[in-house]
Coordinates of C-alpha atoms in Angstrom, one line a residue:
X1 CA 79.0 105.5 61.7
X2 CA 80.0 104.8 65.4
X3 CA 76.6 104.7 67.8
X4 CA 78.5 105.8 71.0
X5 CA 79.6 109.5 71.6
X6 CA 83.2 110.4 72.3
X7 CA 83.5 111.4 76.3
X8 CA 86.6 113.8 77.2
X9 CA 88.7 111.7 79.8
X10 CA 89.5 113.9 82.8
X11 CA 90.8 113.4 86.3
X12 CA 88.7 111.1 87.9
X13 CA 87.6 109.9 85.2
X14 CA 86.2 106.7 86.6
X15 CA 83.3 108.8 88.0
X16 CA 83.4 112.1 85.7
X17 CA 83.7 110.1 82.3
X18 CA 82.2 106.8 83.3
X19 CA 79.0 105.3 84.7
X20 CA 81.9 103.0 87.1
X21 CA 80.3 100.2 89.1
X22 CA 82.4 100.1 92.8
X23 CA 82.4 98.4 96.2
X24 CA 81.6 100.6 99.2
X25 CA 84.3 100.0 101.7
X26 CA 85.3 101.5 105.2
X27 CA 88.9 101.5 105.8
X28 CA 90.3 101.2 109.2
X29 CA 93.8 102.6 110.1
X30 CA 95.8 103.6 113.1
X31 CA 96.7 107.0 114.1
X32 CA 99.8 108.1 116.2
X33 CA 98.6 107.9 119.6
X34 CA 96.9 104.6 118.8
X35 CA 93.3 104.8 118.4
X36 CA 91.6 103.7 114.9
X37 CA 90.6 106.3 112.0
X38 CA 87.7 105.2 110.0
X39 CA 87.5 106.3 105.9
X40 CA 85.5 105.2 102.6
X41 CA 87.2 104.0 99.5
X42 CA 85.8 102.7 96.6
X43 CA 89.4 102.2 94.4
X44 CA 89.8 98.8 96.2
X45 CA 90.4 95.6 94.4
X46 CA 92.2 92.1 94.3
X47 CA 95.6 92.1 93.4
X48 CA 97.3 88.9 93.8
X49 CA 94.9 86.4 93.4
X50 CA 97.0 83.2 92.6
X51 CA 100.4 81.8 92.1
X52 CA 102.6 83.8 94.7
X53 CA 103.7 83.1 98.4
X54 CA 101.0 85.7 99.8
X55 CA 97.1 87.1 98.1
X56 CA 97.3 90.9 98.1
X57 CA 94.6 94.0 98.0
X58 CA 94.9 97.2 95.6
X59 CA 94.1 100.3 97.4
X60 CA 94.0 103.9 95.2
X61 CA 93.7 107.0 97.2
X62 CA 95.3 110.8 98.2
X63 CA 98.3 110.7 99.4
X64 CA 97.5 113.4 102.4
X65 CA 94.5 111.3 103.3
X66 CA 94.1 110.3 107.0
X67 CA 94.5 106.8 105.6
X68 CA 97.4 107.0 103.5
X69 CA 99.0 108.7 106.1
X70 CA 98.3 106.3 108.2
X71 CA 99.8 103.2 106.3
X72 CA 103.2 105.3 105.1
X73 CA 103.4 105.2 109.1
X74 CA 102.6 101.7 110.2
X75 CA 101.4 99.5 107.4
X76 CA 98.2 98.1 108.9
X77 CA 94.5 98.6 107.8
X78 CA 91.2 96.7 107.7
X79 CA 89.0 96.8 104.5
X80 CA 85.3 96.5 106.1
X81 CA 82.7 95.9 103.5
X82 CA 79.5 97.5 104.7
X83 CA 75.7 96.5 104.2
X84 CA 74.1 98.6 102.2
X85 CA 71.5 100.2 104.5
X86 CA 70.5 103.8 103.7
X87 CA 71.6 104.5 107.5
X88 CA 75.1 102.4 106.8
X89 CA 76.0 104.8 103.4
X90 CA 74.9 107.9 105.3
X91 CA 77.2 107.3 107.7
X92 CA 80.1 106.6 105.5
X93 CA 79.2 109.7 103.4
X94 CA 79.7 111.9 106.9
X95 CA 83.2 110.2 107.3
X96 CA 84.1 110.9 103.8
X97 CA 84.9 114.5 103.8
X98 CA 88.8 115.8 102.8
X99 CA 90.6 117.3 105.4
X100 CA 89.2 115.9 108.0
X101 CA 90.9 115.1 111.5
X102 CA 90.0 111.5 112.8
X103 CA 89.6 113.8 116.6
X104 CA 87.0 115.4 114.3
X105 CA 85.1 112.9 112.8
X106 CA 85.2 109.7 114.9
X107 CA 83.4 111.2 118.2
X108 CA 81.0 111.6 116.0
X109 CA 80.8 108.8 114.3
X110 CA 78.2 105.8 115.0
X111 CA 79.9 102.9 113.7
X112 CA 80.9 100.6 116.5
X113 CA 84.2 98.7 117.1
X114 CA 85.9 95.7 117.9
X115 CA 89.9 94.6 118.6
X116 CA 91.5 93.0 115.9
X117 CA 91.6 88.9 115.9
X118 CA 95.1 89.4 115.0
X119 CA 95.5 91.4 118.0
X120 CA 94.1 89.5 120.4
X121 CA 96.0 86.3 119.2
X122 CA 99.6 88.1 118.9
X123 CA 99.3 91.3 120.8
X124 CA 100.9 93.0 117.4
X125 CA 98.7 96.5 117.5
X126 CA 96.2 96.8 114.8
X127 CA 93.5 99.1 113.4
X128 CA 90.1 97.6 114.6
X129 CA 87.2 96.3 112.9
X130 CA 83.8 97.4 112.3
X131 CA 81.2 95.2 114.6
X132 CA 78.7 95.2 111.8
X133 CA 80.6 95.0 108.8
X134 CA 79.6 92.0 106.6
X135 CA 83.0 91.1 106.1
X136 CA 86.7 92.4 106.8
X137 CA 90.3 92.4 105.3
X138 CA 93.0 92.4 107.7
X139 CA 95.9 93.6 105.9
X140 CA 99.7 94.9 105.9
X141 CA 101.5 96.9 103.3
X142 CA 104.0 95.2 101.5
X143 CA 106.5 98.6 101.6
X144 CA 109.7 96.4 99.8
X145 CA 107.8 96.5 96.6
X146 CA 108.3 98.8 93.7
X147 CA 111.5 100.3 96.4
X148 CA 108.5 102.3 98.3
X149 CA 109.7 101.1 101.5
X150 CA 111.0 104.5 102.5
X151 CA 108.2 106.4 101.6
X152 CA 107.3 108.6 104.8
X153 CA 104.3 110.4 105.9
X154 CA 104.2 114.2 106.6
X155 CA 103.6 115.4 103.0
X156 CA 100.4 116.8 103.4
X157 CA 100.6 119.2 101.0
X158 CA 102.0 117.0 98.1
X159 CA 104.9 114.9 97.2
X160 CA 107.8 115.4 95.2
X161 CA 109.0 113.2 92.5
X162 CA 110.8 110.9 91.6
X163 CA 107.3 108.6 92.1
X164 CA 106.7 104.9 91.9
X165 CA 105.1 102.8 89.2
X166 CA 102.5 101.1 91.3
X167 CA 102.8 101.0 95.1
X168 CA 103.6 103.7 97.5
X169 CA 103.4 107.5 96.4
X170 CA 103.2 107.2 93.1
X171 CA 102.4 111.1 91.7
X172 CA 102.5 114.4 93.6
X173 CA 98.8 113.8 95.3
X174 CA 97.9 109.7 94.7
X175 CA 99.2 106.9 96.3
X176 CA 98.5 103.1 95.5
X177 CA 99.1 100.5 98.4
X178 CA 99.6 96.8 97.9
X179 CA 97.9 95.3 100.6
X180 CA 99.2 91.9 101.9
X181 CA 95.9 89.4 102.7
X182 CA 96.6 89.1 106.4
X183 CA 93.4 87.4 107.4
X184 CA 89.6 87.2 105.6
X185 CA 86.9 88.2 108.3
X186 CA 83.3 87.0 107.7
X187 CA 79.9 87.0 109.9
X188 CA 78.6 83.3 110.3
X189 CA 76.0 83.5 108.1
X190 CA 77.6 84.3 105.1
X191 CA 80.7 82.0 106.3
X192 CA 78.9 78.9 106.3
X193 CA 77.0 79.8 102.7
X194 CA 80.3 79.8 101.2
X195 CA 81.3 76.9 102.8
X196 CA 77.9 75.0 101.9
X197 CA 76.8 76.2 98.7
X198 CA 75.7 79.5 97.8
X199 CA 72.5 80.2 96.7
X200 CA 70.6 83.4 95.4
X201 CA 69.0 84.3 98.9
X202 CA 72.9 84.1 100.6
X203 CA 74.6 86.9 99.4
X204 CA 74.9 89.3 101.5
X205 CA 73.3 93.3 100.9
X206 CA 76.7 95.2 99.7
X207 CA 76.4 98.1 97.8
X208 CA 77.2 99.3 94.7
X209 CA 78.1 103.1 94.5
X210 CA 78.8 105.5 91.4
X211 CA 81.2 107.9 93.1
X212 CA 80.5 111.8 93.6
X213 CA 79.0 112.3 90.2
X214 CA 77.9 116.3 90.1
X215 CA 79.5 118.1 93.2
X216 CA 76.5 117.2 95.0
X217 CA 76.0 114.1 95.7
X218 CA 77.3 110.4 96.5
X219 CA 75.1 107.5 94.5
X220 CA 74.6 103.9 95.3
X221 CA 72.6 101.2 94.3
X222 CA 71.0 98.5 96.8
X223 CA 71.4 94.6 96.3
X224 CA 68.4 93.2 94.0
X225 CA 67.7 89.3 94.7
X226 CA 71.1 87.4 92.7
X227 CA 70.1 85.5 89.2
X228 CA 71.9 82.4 88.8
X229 CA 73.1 81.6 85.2
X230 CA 74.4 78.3 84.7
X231 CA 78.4 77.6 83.4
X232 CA 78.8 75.9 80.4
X233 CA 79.5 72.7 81.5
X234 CA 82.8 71.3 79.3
X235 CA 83.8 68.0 80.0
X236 CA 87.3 67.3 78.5
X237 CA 88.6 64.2 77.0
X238 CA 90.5 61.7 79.5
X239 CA 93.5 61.8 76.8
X240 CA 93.9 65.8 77.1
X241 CA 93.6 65.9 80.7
X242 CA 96.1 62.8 80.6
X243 CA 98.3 64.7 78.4
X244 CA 98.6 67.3 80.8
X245 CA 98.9 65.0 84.3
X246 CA 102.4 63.4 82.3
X247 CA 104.0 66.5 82.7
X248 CA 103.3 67.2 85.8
X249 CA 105.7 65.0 87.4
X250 CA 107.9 62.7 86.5
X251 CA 107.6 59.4 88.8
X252 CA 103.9 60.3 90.4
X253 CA 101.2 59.7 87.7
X254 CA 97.5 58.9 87.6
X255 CA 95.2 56.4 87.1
X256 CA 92.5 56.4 84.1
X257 CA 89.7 56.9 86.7
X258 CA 91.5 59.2 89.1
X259 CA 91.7 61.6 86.0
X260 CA 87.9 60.8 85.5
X261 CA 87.0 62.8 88.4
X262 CA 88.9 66.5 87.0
X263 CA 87.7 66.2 83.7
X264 CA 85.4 68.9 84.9
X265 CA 87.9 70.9 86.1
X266 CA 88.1 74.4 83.6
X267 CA 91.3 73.9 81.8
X268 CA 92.9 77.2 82.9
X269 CA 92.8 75.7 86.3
X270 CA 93.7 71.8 85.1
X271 CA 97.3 72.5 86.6
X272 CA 97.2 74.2 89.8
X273 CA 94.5 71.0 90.2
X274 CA 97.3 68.4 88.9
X275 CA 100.4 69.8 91.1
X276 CA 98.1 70.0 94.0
X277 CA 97.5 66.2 93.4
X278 CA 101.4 65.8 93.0
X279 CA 102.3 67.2 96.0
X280 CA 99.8 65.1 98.5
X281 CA 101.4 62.3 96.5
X282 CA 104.7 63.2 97.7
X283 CA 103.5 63.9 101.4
X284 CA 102.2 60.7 101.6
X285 CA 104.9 58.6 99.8
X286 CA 102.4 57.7 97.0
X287 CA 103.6 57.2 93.2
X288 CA 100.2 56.1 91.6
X289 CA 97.3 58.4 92.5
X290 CA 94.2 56.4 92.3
X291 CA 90.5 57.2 92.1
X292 CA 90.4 56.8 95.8
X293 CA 93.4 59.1 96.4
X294 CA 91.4 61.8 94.9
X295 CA 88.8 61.1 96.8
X296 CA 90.9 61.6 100.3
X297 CA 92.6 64.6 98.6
X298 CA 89.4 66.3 98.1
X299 CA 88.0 65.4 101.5
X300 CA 91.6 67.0 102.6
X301 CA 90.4 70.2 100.2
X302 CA 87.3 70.4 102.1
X303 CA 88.3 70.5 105.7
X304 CA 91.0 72.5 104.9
X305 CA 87.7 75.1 103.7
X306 CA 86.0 74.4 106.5
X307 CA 88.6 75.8 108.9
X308 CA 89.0 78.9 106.8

């Protein structure tokens, strides 16, 4: 006999049928005349994460929202990921409400702003950026995808079909958006954690939220100190990771103890690892990548971090 009871799945069912963990995010867009709309999501997520030309963002919402309105008519947001301060959640709670206006809501508001970096660098117009958001997302919709590109705003009141599969309007009131990674924002002290080595005391306070649960209200959870758990640590042999550097390439190969130093390295990953290898080798006119190769690749690796 089963020991879990069967739930009805519903609409919404993330937060009506489901005790959901989510991020608590404040998405910036811009209106006509210019100025920057602020609204909370929690259906955000990573997308593309590996192996295409660009990294991409998932974002779920209503079609007639202020922010999906917004991005059928211009393409540009900012994911800000807030603290999660009592004050901070209230806030985003008071911007949250359906329907609406951003000449409403923002004078009101009393989250502060800053120009974009992108902005300032290009003068391209983009939504701004929280001043005290932990980290930010700059981001463009990528419209050619799934045919969505002339999806329009001005449907307020629902779509019509025919509806896409899984970017632009896809049913009469939802809309997904695939969100082009235009630039990762971060405040220095978290920066330089990631670039130095995190540990338990360096992540930052982002909240945790349960959506609107009973009509009443919104629920969140407050960062707890981190607990490390330590990875299996699953050395592979020098002939399988050999196995897999011959077919990488056929004139650049590898020394026995250049491959020493990836035998680490969790297989699923071994040959992203290996072409990376193969293509400083070819950069640099080298045919037999050498312990000490690896060595300047990986110093390469770092910088490269370290300027991100």
């Amino acid at each position: 006999m089963s020991s879990f009871e069967n739930l009805r799945v519903v609409d919404n069912f993330y937060q009506t049928s489901l005790f959901f963990p989510m991020p608590t995010v404040v998405i910036s867009t811009l209106c006509e005349d210019g100025s920057t709309t602020l609204g909370p999501y929690s259906l955000v997520q990573p997308y593309y994460i590996a192996g295409k030309e660009y990294y991409a963002m998932l974002l779920c919402c209503r079609n007639s929202s202020n922010t999906a309105q917004n991005i059928l008519r211009n393409g540009k947001c900012v994911i800000n990921f807030v603290d999660d301060n009592p004050k901070t959640f209230k806030e985003c709670v008071k911007l949250s409400w359906p329907g609406d206006k951003p000449e409403d809501k923002m004078p009101k508001c009393k989250f502060v702003l800053e120009p974009s970096q992108i902005q300032e660098e290009t003068g391209e117009q983009r939504p701004m950026v929280l001043r005290d958001a932990i980290q930010a997302i700059e981001c463009t919709w990528v419209r050619e995808l799934d045919n969505a590109q002339n999806d329009q705003p001005g449907q307020l009141s629902g779509y019509e079909p025919p509806y896409h599969d899984f970017n632009g309007i896809t049913s009469q009131f939802g809309a997904h958006f695939i969100l082009k990674v235009d630039r990762i924002l971060m405040k220095k002290k978290y920066s330089d954690a990631i670039i130095n080595g995190v540990k338990a005391g360096d992540f930052p306070p982002l909240p945790v939220d349960y959506g609107y649960r009973d009509s009443k209200n919104f629920w969140f959870h407050r960062k707890r100190r981190m607990r490390a758990e330590l990875l299996p640590m699953r050395k592979a042999s020098l002939e399988s990771v050999r196995y897999a550097a011959d077919r990488v390439d056929d004139k650049i190969k590898f020394t026995d103890d250049a491959l020493e130093t990836i035998l680490n390295v969790p297989r699923v990953f071994l040959p992203v690892v290996l072409r990376g290898c193969v293509d400083w080798a070819r950069e640099n006119n080298v045919e037999l990548i050498t312990a000490e190769h690896m060595q300047i690749i990986n110093d390469k690796r770092a910088k490269e971090k370290n300027k991100k």
